[in-house]
XYZ file of C-alpha atoms in Angstrom:
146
model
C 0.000 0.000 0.000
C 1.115 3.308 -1.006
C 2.013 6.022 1.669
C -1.069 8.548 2.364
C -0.165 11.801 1.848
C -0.671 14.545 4.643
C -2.869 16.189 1.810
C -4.955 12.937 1.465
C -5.033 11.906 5.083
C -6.836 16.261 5.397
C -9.687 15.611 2.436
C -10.277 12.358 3.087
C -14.124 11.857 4.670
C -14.939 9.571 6.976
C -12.569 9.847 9.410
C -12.032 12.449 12.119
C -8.508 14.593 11.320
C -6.736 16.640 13.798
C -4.181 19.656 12.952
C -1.953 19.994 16.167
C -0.428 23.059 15.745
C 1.669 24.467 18.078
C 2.641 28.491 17.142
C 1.849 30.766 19.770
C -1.762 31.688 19.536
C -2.547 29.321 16.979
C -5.612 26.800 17.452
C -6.300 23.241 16.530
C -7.802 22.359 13.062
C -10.429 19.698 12.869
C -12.190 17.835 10.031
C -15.156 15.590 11.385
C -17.644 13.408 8.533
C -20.189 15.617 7.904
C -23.329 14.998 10.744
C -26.382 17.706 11.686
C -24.981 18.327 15.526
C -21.228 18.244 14.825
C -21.030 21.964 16.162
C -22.541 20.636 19.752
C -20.491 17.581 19.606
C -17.098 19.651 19.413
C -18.760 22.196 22.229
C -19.475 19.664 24.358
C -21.214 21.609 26.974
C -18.361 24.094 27.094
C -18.761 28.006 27.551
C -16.896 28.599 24.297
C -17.721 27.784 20.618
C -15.827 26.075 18.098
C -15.256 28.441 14.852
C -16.038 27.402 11.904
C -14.156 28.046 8.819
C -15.483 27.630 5.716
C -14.299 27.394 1.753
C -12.932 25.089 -0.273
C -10.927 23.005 2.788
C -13.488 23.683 5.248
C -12.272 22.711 9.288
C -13.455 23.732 12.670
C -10.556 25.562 15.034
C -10.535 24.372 18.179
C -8.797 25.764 21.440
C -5.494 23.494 21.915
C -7.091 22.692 25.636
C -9.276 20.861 23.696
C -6.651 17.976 21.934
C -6.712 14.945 24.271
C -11.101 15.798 24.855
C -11.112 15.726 20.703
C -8.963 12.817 20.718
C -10.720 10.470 23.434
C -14.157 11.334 22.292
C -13.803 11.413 18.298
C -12.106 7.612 19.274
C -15.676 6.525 21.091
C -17.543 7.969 18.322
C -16.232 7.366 15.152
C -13.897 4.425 16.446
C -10.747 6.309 15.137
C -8.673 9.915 14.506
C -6.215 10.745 12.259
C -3.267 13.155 14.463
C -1.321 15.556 12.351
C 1.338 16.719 14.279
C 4.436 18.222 14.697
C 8.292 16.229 14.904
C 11.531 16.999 14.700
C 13.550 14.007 13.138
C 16.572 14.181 15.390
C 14.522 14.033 18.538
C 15.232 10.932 21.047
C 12.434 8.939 23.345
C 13.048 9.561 26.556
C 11.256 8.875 29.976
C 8.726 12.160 29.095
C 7.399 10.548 26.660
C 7.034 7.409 27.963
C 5.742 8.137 30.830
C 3.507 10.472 29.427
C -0.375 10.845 30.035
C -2.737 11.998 27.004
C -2.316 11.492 22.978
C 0.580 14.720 22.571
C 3.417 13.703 21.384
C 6.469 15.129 20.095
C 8.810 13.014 19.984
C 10.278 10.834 16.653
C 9.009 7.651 17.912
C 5.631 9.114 16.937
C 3.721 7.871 19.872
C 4.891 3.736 19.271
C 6.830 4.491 22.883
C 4.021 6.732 23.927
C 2.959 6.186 27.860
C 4.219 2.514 27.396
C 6.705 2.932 30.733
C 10.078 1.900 30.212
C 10.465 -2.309 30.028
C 14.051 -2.226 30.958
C 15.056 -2.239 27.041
C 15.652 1.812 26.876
C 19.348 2.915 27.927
C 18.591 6.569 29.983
C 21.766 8.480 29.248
C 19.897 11.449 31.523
C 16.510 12.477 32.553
C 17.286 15.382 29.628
C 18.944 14.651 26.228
C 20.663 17.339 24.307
C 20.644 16.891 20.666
C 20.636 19.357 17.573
C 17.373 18.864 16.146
C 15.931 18.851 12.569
C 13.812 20.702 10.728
C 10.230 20.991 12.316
C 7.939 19.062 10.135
C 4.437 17.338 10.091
C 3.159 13.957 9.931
C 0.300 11.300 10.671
C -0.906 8.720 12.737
C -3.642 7.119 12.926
C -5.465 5.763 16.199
C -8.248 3.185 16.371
C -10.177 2.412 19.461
C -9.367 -0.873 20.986
């Protein structure tokens, strides 16, 4: 099977996509398949809206508060969630990521380490790694519910 393309994994229909972007001030971006109460779905009960913004690649921005809600609940619904996310190539797993709690991840094992606690088989130089990283640069994974 081919490689999907960041591009195809965005159009794509019927399932869930999430842009996690991280610039200051900058929001999620979320594609859902199209349904009547998507808008209260995304609220959720909360005081504050989800904007939608229309055209030709149509989304809803979310606040970044929102990722691990988005992620957890799109799973239950639609039974999985494409993440676009952020990585740097050069980056190393390390005990903060797998110890971590929620679906963010940074780091270039994209998320196969992920809160899986450390089974004796990782070598921890340090607590803290310093390395020269790459290029910042996007790409997908896709989680199904178990």
């Amino acid at each position: 099977m081919e490689r999907l393309t960041l591009n195809y994994v965005w159009k794509q229909k019927p399932i869930p996509v999430v842009l996690r972007r991280t610039g200051l001030g900058e929001k999620l971006r979320v594609r859902l398949p199209f349904g009547d109460d998507n808008r209260q779905w995304l609220q959720n009960g909360r005081r504050t809206a989800p904007e939608w913004v229309g055209g030709a690649d149509a989304y809803w921005e979310l606040p970044k508060s929102w990722f691990n809600d988005f992620v957890d609940r799109a799973l239950q619904r639609y039974g999985k969630v494409y993440i676009i996310q952020p990585y740097r190539e050069q980056e190393i797993c390390a005990r903060a990521c797998q110890e971590a709690q929620g679906h963010e991840c940074q780091c270039s094992c994209m998320g196969a380490n992920h809160g899986m606690g450390n089974d004796g088989s990782w070598f921890e130089v340090s607590d803290t790694f310093s390395t020269r990283w790459g290029e910042r640069e996007l790409a997908c994974r896709l989680l199904t519910a178990r």
